[in-house]
Every structure is written in C-alpha cells, then in structure tokens.
Amino acid sequence: MNILITLDRNYLGPLRIMLASMFINNPNKTFDIYLIADGFLDADYQMLDKLTGRFDSRIKIVDFDKSIFGQAPSLRYYSRAMYYRLLAADLLPKNLDRILYLDPDILLINKIDRLYNIDFSDNLFAGASHTDSLGIIDTVNKIRLSNYNAESYFNSGVLMMNLKMMRKLVEKEDVFAYIKDKGKGLLLPDQDALNALYGHKILAVDDSIYNYDTRHFRKHLLNSKGVKNFDWISKNTVILHYCGKNKPWHEDYIGYFALIYKHYQKLVDLYLA
C-alpha cells in the first residue's frame, strides 16, 4: 500500500505514533510511505527507517524540482507545503496509480483495505466531510467557495487519491491562480482550494468510519441514537482524527480519546527501544 504524508519536524513525534498504529492494526500488510518533510534531520530518517523496518515497510523521501512552485502564491503563515496534497500526482513517481494521504495527527485503529481499494469511478479523490447533520456548514461553504455541485465540504486530512486521474485533470496553474485570486478570503487555503476546484470530483465516504473527528463523539452518539458508542468505534472506525488545536500529545489535552493515544505512544517507545 502507498501512503503519502506531508509535514514539518514539529510533527515527527505524532508521525511515529500514527505509523505504529497503522502497522499494528494492518498485520501482514507492507507499506511504501512517501514522505514530504521540511526540516528533518538525518537522525530523524534513521529513526523512521528503524520503525518501519520492523514491519517490513519502507520510508521513501519524495525528491522533486522545487521550481515547480516558482509561481505559487503564499498566504500569511502558509508555506508551499499547502500545495503538496493538491499536486501529489506531479510530485510522486509516475508508476503509482493510487495513494492514501494521511495527516500525522491521526490513529489507524482498524484495517484500511476497503478504503485503500475503493472504486473511484471517475472521481479524483475519496474523502469525508466533518459537517453538521443539518448541512448548514455545507451550505455556507458552497456559497463561500462558489462550488454548488459539490456534495459536501470535505476534510483534506484523509484522502484516497486517484493519481492516474489527477494527472489528467489537476493543473498546478489552476491551483495557483485560484489561491492568488481568492487570497485572504480563504480560511484553510489547501482545503478550500481542494473543495472549490475539485469538490464535485470527490467520492464521499463515511466520516464516522474513515475520518472520525474526535471532537465530535457526542454528535455521533446522538445522531446514531446511541449506536456509535465506544464499542462500535473500536469495531468499526478505521481512522481517528485529532482535529483542532487541542492535540493528544500535549500534556493538557482533554478528550474522550486521550487514553488510546497514550497507549500507542507507549507502544512506539517499545518498538524503538
């Protein structure tokens, strides 16, 4: 399975924990992990090689011509890293036809086979929405981004990418032009651009299974009339996503899913001992 992760060195610790959770809960699977990393040291890559090697998987550093971003506009504190997901088909080896993009602030607690092998049909991506049950946020975002054909406003932290189709339809000039034109009106530039330009070509998947926002436990429990409790999550949810500023590796983190994160933190220490 091909996995894409983009990050800077501040997320090295969470990356280790995310990878360990993926390896442990997908036994007998091997992974090629394509890494676009800013500020990593040689020792960091050595540590990741040690961890992935224990599970017969490999870290592959993505090397690309930086001039591809020569005309790319920047916004506020956002760097060129915000483009990596959207331009993955240009940056990755041409022999890859699909890859799973993952933010480092997640845990994988069940097998990812179904998501990874999903039938894209003619879609560019498969992803989940973190919107409210009434669809108010969806409506606001469709108006804000002028993409009325999109099914929803999708979160960009977990994306199955149809690289073969992306090479045909995703143009870096379109992405650069959109971000330059919209500028300050964009709240999350890469996610807004994804939804505005390609939201109508994203296949929707169930967020409670494939991109569970850990802040919304009560919402999922109420909307499911009590069905989606912790037992249901442990059996069915594949990806827990620790969205927002309050992160589980911070000492003051308070959340329903703190303990499970601490569990995988301890496992990583054991594997790297």
GROMACS .gro file of C-alpha atoms in nm:
model
  273
    1MET     CA    1   0.000   0.000   0.000
    2ASN     CA    2   0.121   0.350  -0.084
    3ILE     CA    3   0.092   0.618   0.186
    4LEU     CA    4   0.164   0.991   0.147
    5ILE     CA    5   0.244   1.216   0.444
    6THR     CA    6   0.346   1.582   0.436
    7LEU     CA    7   0.472   1.755   0.750
    8ASP     CA    8   0.742   1.956   0.922
    9ARG     CA    9   0.963   1.843   1.207
   10ASN     CA   10   0.714   1.963   1.472
   11TYR     CA   11   0.502   1.660   1.383
   12LEU     CA   12   0.779   1.399   1.396
   13GLY     CA   13   0.654   1.260   1.728
   14PRO     CA   14   0.291   1.223   1.616
   15LEU     CA   15   0.412   1.071   1.287
   16ARG     CA   16   0.583   0.789   1.475
   17ILE     CA   17   0.264   0.713   1.667
   18MET     CA   18   0.045   0.726   1.359
   19LEU     CA   19   0.275   0.488   1.170
   20ALA     CA   20   0.289   0.243   1.460
   21SER     CA   21  -0.091   0.234   1.484
   22MET     CA   22  -0.114   0.166   1.110
   23PHE     CA   23   0.139  -0.117   1.119
   24ILE     CA   24  -0.007  -0.284   1.427
   25ASN     CA   25  -0.367  -0.278   1.302
   26ASN     CA   26  -0.286  -0.385   0.947
   27PRO     CA   27  -0.090  -0.705   1.006
   28ASN     CA   28   0.060  -0.888   0.707
   29LYS     CA   29   0.049  -0.566   0.503
   30THR     CA   30   0.355  -0.378   0.385
   31PHE     CA   31   0.369  -0.007   0.312
   32ASP     CA   32   0.567   0.229   0.096
   33ILE     CA   33   0.547   0.557   0.287
   34TYR     CA   34   0.618   0.859   0.070
   35LEU     CA   35   0.734   1.143   0.290
   36ILE     CA   36   0.750   1.512   0.204
   37ALA     CA   37   0.917   1.658   0.510
   38ASP     CA   38   1.054   2.001   0.597
   39GLY     CA   39   1.339   2.039   0.845
   40PHE     CA   40   1.403   1.669   0.915
   41LEU     CA   41   1.750   1.562   1.031
   42ASP     CA   42   1.935   1.251   0.918
   43ALA     CA   43   1.875   1.104   1.264
   44ASP     CA   44   1.501   1.151   1.215
   45TYR     CA   45   1.502   0.946   0.896
   46GLN     CA   46   1.714   0.679   1.063
   47MET     CA   47   1.462   0.651   1.345
   48LEU     CA   48   1.174   0.621   1.097
   49ASP     CA   49   1.366   0.360   0.899
   50LYS     CA   50   1.410   0.159   1.218
   51LEU     CA   51   1.040   0.174   1.300
   52THR     CA   52   0.915   0.094   0.951
   53GLY     CA   53   1.176  -0.178   0.903
   54ARG     CA   54   1.033  -0.370   1.196
   55PHE     CA   55   0.715  -0.409   0.990
   56ASP     CA   56   0.880  -0.481   0.652
   57SER     CA   57   0.780  -0.138   0.524
   58ARG     CA   58   0.983   0.147   0.374
   59ILE     CA   59   1.020   0.522   0.404
   60LYS     CA   60   1.063   0.690   0.067
   61ILE     CA   61   1.170   1.053   0.068
   62VAL     CA   62   0.997   1.244  -0.212
   63ASP     CA   63   1.255   1.445  -0.405
   64PHE     CA   64   1.122   1.691  -0.659
   65ASP     CA   65   1.216   2.002  -0.851
   66LYS     CA   66   1.139   2.295  -0.620
   67SER     CA   67   1.098   2.522  -0.923
   68ILE     CA   68   0.751   2.374  -0.968
   69PHE     CA   69   0.643   2.621  -0.700
   70GLY     CA   70   0.811   2.920  -0.864
   71GLN     CA   71   0.479   3.088  -0.944
   72ALA     CA   72   0.298   2.969  -0.634
   73PRO     CA   73   0.149   3.245  -0.416
   74SER     CA   74   0.193   3.226  -0.040
   75LEU     CA   75  -0.060   3.336   0.221
   76ARG     CA   76   0.001   3.456   0.575
   77TYR     CA   77   0.189   3.179   0.761
   78TYR     CA   78   0.115   2.912   0.498
   79SER     CA   79   0.419   2.778   0.315
   80ARG     CA   80   0.443   2.589  -0.013
   81ALA     CA   81   0.363   2.275   0.187
   82MET     CA   82  -0.005   2.361   0.150
   83TYR     CA   83   0.023   2.261  -0.217
   84TYR     CA   84   0.173   1.917  -0.167
   85ARG     CA   85  -0.157   1.731  -0.139
   86LEU     CA   86  -0.315   1.901  -0.438
   87LEU     CA   87  -0.010   1.847  -0.658
   88ALA     CA   88   0.073   1.495  -0.538
   89ALA     CA   89   0.037   1.349  -0.888
   90ASP     CA   90   0.314   1.582  -1.012
   91LEU     CA   91   0.546   1.512  -0.719
   92LEU     CA   92   0.516   1.133  -0.688
   93PRO     CA   93   0.657   0.860  -0.915
   94LYS     CA   94   0.457   0.821  -1.234
   95ASN     CA   95   0.414   0.446  -1.185
   96LEU     CA   96   0.183   0.498  -0.886
   97ASP     CA   97  -0.188   0.498  -0.966
   98ARG     CA   98  -0.329   0.544  -0.615
   99ILE     CA   99  -0.211   0.658  -0.275
  100LEU     CA  100  -0.365   0.729   0.066
  101TYR     CA  101  -0.283   1.072   0.206
  102LEU     CA  102  -0.282   1.094   0.588
  103ASP     CA  103  -0.229   1.383   0.826
  104PRO     CA  104   0.011   1.289   1.107
  105ASP     CA  105  -0.243   1.375   1.383
  106ILE     CA  106  -0.441   1.054   1.345
  107LEU     CA  107  -0.456   0.694   1.465
  108LEU     CA  108  -0.547   0.396   1.248
  109ILE     CA  109  -0.729   0.151   1.473
  110ASN     CA  110  -0.864  -0.098   1.217
  111LYS     CA  111  -0.777  -0.228   0.871
  112ILE     CA  112  -0.768   0.020   0.584
  113ASP     CA  113  -0.815  -0.230   0.297
  114ARG     CA  114  -1.163  -0.116   0.197
  115LEU     CA  115  -1.070   0.248   0.183
  116TYR     CA  116  -0.744   0.184   0.002
  117ASN     CA  117  -0.907  -0.036  -0.263
  118ILE     CA  118  -1.213   0.183  -0.312
  119ASP     CA  119  -1.363   0.214  -0.660
  120PHE     CA  120  -1.304   0.576  -0.758
  121SER     CA  121  -1.526   0.556  -1.067
  122ASP     CA  122  -1.437   0.885  -1.239
  123ASN     CA  123  -1.355   1.074  -0.917
  124LEU     CA  124  -1.022   1.230  -0.828
  125PHE     CA  125  -1.043   1.165  -0.456
  126ALA     CA  126  -1.234   0.980  -0.188
  127GLY     CA  127  -1.280   1.170   0.137
  128ALA     CA  128  -1.509   1.253   0.426
  129SER     CA  129  -1.692   1.559   0.548
  130HIS     CA  130  -1.689   1.687   0.906
  131THR     CA  131  -2.000   1.897   0.867
  132ASP     CA  132  -2.309   1.920   1.085
  133SER     CA  133  -2.612   1.697   1.043
  134LEU     CA  134  -2.831   1.987   0.927
  135GLY     CA  135  -2.596   2.076   0.643
  136ILE     CA  136  -2.570   2.443   0.743
  137ILE     CA  137  -2.189   2.446   0.724
  138ASP     CA  138  -2.204   2.276   0.384
  139THR     CA  139  -2.436   2.546   0.254
  140VAL     CA  140  -2.216   2.827   0.388
  141ASN     CA  141  -1.905   2.675   0.232
  142LYS     CA  142  -2.073   2.620  -0.104
  143ILE     CA  143  -2.167   2.987  -0.111
  144ARG     CA  144  -1.825   3.097   0.013
  145LEU     CA  145  -1.638   2.883  -0.242
  146SER     CA  146  -1.898   2.902  -0.525
  147ASN     CA  147  -1.894   2.524  -0.575
  148TYR     CA  148  -2.260   2.433  -0.573
  149ASN     CA  149  -2.210   2.094  -0.741
  150ALA     CA  150  -2.001   1.953  -0.458
  151GLU     CA  151  -2.176   1.701  -0.235
  152SER     CA  152  -2.020   1.844   0.079
  153TYR     CA  153  -1.724   2.035   0.223
  154PHE     CA  154  -1.455   1.770   0.256
  155ASN     CA  155  -1.176   1.744   0.508
  156SER     CA  156  -0.835   1.717   0.342
  157GLY     CA  157  -0.663   1.528   0.626
  158VAL     CA  158  -0.754   1.183   0.492
  159LEU     CA  159  -0.775   1.145   0.115
  160MET     CA  160  -0.760   0.848  -0.116
  161MET     CA  161  -0.602   0.990  -0.431
  162ASN     CA  162  -0.668   0.869  -0.782
  163LEU     CA  163  -0.326   0.966  -0.916
  164LYS     CA  164  -0.398   0.841  -1.266
  165MET     CA  165  -0.700   1.072  -1.298
  166MET     CA  166  -0.526   1.358  -1.117
  167ARG     CA  167  -0.252   1.362  -1.380
  168LYS     CA  168  -0.520   1.430  -1.639
  169LEU     CA  169  -0.737   1.683  -1.457
  170VAL     CA  170  -0.538   1.863  -1.187
  171GLU     CA  171  -0.329   2.152  -1.320
  172LYS     CA  172  -0.092   2.338  -1.090
  173GLU     CA  173  -0.165   2.662  -1.276
  174ASP     CA  174  -0.534   2.631  -1.181
  175VAL     CA  175  -0.444   2.579  -0.816
  176PHE     CA  176  -0.201   2.872  -0.808
  177ALA     CA  177  -0.446   3.101  -0.987
  178TYR     CA  178  -0.731   3.013  -0.751
  179ILE     CA  179  -0.529   3.078  -0.435
  180LYS     CA  180  -0.386   3.400  -0.576
  181ASP     CA  181  -0.732   3.524  -0.675
  182LYS     CA  182  -0.911   3.434  -0.351
  183GLY     CA  183  -0.623   3.523  -0.121
  184LYS     CA  184  -0.740   3.650   0.217
  185GLY     CA  185  -1.088   3.504   0.169
  186LEU     CA  186  -0.955   3.153   0.218
  187LEU     CA  187  -0.978   3.011   0.569
  188LEU     CA  188  -0.775   2.693   0.504
  189PRO     CA  189  -0.610   2.755   0.166
  190ASP     CA  190  -0.531   2.397   0.064
  191GLN     CA  191  -0.862   2.256   0.189
  192ASP     CA  192  -1.062   2.544   0.043
  193ALA     CA  193  -0.889   2.504  -0.293
  194LEU     CA  194  -0.950   2.130  -0.288
  195ASN     CA  195  -1.321   2.181  -0.233
  196ALA     CA  196  -1.364   2.477  -0.465
  197LEU     CA  197  -1.181   2.328  -0.762
  198TYR     CA  198  -1.244   1.956  -0.719
  199GLY     CA  199  -1.521   1.912  -0.463
  200HIS     CA  200  -1.754   1.781  -0.733
  201LYS     CA  201  -1.498   1.505  -0.808
  202ILE     CA  202  -1.466   1.374  -0.452
  203LEU     CA  203  -1.633   1.045  -0.364
  204ALA     CA  204  -1.789   1.076  -0.018
  205VAL     CA  205  -1.706   0.816   0.246
  206ASP     CA  206  -1.846   0.780   0.599
  207ASP     CA  207  -1.656   1.008   0.835
  208SER     CA  208  -1.751   0.800   1.140
  209ILE     CA  209  -1.551   0.516   0.983
  210TYR     CA  210  -1.276   0.675   0.775
  211ASN     CA  211  -1.215   1.019   0.927
  212TYR     CA  212  -1.364   1.032   1.275
  213ASP     CA  213  -1.325   1.379   1.425
  214THR     CA  214  -1.250   1.301   1.789
  215ARG     CA  215  -1.408   1.631   1.898
  216HIS     CA  216  -1.749   1.509   1.783
  217PHE     CA  217  -1.808   1.197   1.992
  218ARG     CA  218  -2.129   1.333   2.139
  219LYS     CA  219  -2.261   1.434   1.796
  220HIS     CA  220  -2.203   1.088   1.651
  221LEU     CA  221  -2.355   0.923   1.958
  222LEU     CA  222  -2.668   1.138   1.948
  223ASN     CA  223  -2.716   1.119   1.570
  224SER     CA  224  -2.689   0.741   1.581
  225LYS     CA  225  -2.928   0.717   1.878
  226GLY     CA  226  -2.659   0.564   2.092
  227VAL     CA  227  -2.534   0.308   1.842
  228LYS     CA  228  -2.197   0.466   1.773
  229ASN     CA  229  -2.058   0.426   2.122
  230PHE     CA  230  -1.701   0.333   2.215
  231ASP     CA  231  -1.762  -0.035   2.148
  232TRP     CA  232  -1.894   0.045   1.798
  233ILE     CA  233  -1.595   0.270   1.732
  234SER     CA  234  -1.345   0.005   1.840
  235LYS     CA  235  -1.500  -0.244   1.595
  236ASN     CA  236  -1.585  -0.020   1.300
  237THR     CA  237  -1.390   0.305   1.294
  238VAL     CA  238  -1.071   0.286   1.090
  239ILE     CA  239  -0.927   0.635   1.138
  240LEU     CA  240  -0.943   0.861   1.444
  241HIS     CA  241  -0.852   1.219   1.352
  242TYR     CA  242  -0.744   1.451   1.633
  243CYS     CA  243  -0.856   1.770   1.461
  244GLY     CA  244  -0.821   2.119   1.601
  245LYS     CA  245  -0.556   2.290   1.811
  246ASN     CA  246  -0.603   2.067   2.115
  247LYS     CA  247  -0.371   1.773   2.040
  248PRO     CA  248  -0.339   1.447   2.237
  249TRP     CA  249   0.041   1.468   2.267
  250HIS     CA  250   0.007   1.789   2.471
  251GLU     CA  251   0.016   1.738   2.847
  252ASP     CA  252  -0.301   1.942   2.900
  253TYR     CA  253  -0.505   1.751   2.639
  254ILE     CA  254  -0.857   1.667   2.748
  255GLY     CA  255  -1.068   1.449   2.524
  256TYR     CA  256  -1.261   1.124   2.501
  257PHE     CA  257  -0.983   0.958   2.302
  258ALA     CA  258  -0.683   1.057   2.513
  259LEU     CA  259  -0.617   0.715   2.664
  260ILE     CA  260  -0.599   0.527   2.335
  261TYR     CA  261  -0.345   0.778   2.206
  262LYS     CA  262  -0.132   0.732   2.518
  263HIS     CA  263  -0.149   0.356   2.459
  264TYR     CA  264   0.010   0.388   2.115
  265GLN     CA  265   0.267   0.632   2.247
  266LYS     CA  266   0.390   0.361   2.484
  267LEU     CA  267   0.396   0.101   2.207
  268VAL     CA  268   0.618   0.324   1.993
  269ASP     CA  269   0.867   0.353   2.277
  270LEU     CA  270   0.877  -0.027   2.298
  271TYR     CA  271   0.937  -0.074   1.926
  272LEU     CA  272   1.217   0.184   1.923
  273ALA     CA  273   1.386   0.065   2.243
   0.00000   0.00000   0.00000
